[in-house]
Short mmCIF file of C-alpha atoms in Angstrom, two decimals:
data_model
loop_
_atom_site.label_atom_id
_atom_site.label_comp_id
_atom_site.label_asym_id
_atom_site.label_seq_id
_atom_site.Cartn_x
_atom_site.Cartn_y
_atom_site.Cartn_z
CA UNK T 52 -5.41 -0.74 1.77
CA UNK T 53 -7.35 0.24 4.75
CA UNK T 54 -7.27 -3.26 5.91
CA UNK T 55 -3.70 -3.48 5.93
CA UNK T 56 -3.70 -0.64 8.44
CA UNK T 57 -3.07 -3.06 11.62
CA UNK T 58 -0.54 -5.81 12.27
CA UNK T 59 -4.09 -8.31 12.43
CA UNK T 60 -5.41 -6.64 9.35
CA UNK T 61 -2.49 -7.70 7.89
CA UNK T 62 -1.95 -10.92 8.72
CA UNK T 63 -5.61 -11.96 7.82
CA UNK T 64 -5.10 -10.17 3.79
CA UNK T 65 -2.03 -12.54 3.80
CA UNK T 66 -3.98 -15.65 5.13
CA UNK T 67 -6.60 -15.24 2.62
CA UNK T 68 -4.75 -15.19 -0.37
CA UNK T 69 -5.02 -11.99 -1.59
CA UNK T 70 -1.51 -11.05 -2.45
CA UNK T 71 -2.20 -14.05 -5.31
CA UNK T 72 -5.24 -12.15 -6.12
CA UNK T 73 -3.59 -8.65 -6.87
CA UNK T 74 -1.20 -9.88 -8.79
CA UNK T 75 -2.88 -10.83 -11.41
CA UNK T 76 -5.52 -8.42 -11.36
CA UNK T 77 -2.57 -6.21 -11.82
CA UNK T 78 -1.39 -8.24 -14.96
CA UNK T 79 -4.65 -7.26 -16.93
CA UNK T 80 -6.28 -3.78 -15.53
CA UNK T 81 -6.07 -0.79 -17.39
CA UNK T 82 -6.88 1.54 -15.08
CA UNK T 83 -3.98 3.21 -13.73
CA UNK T 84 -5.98 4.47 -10.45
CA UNK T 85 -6.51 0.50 -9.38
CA UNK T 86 -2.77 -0.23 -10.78
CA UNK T 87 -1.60 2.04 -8.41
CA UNK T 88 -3.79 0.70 -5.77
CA UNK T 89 -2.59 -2.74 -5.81
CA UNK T 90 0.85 -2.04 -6.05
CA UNK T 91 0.46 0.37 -2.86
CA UNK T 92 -1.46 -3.00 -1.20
CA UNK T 93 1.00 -5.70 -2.39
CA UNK T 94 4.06 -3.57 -1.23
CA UNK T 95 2.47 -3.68 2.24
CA UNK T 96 2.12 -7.60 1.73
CA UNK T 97 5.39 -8.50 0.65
CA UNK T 98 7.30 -5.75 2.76
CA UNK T 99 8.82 -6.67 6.29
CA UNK T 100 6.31 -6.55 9.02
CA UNK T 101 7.30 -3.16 10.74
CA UNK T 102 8.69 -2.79 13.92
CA UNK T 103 7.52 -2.02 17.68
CA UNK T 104 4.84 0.64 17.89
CA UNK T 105 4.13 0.56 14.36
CA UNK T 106 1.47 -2.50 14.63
CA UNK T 107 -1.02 0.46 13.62
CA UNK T 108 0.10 1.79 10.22
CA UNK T 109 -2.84 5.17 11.04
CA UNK T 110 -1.43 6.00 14.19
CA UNK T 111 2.05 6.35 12.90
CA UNK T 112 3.82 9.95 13.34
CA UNK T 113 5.17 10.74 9.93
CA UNK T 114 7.60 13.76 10.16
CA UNK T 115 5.97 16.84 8.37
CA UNK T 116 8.61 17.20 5.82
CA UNK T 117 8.58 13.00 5.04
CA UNK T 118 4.72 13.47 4.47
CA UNK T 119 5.14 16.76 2.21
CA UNK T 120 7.68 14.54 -0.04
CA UNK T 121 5.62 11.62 0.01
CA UNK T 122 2.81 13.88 -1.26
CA UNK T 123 4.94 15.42 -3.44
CA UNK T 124 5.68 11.85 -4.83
CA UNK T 125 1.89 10.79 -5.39
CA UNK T 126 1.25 14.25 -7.43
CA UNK T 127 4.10 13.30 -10.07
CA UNK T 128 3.11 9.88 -9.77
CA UNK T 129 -0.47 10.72 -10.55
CA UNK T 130 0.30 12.67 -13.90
#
């Protein structure tokens, strides 16, 4: 996921294939702490490319409240 941080990150994943990769990786792991992984990767893959200023996904401002719900979200996901 870390590689899919920056706009070139990104764009090399892609190149290489890897979106073919997780898929089926996804298809046959049981482990729902890598499931969750490669979803969050191939949703990064197959999403838009985001816009100006947002080349670097770590340097993004998230709001505090957005990042409390997000967290919120990954806790219910998680059990």
């Amino acid at each position: 996921l870390q590689l899919t941080a920056t706009k070139a990150g990104r764009h090399v994943v892609r190149d290489k294939g890897t979106y073919v990769v997780l898929r089926e990786l996804h298809r046959w792991e049981q482990h729902q702490e890598v499931l969750v992984a490669c979803e969050k990767v191939i949703q990064v893959l197959i999403g838009d490319e985001p816009g100006p200023g947002m080349e670097n996904l770590l340097e993004v401002k998230i709001p505090e409240e957005v990042e409390q719900e997000l967290q919120r979200l990954d806790r219910e996901e998680e059990q």
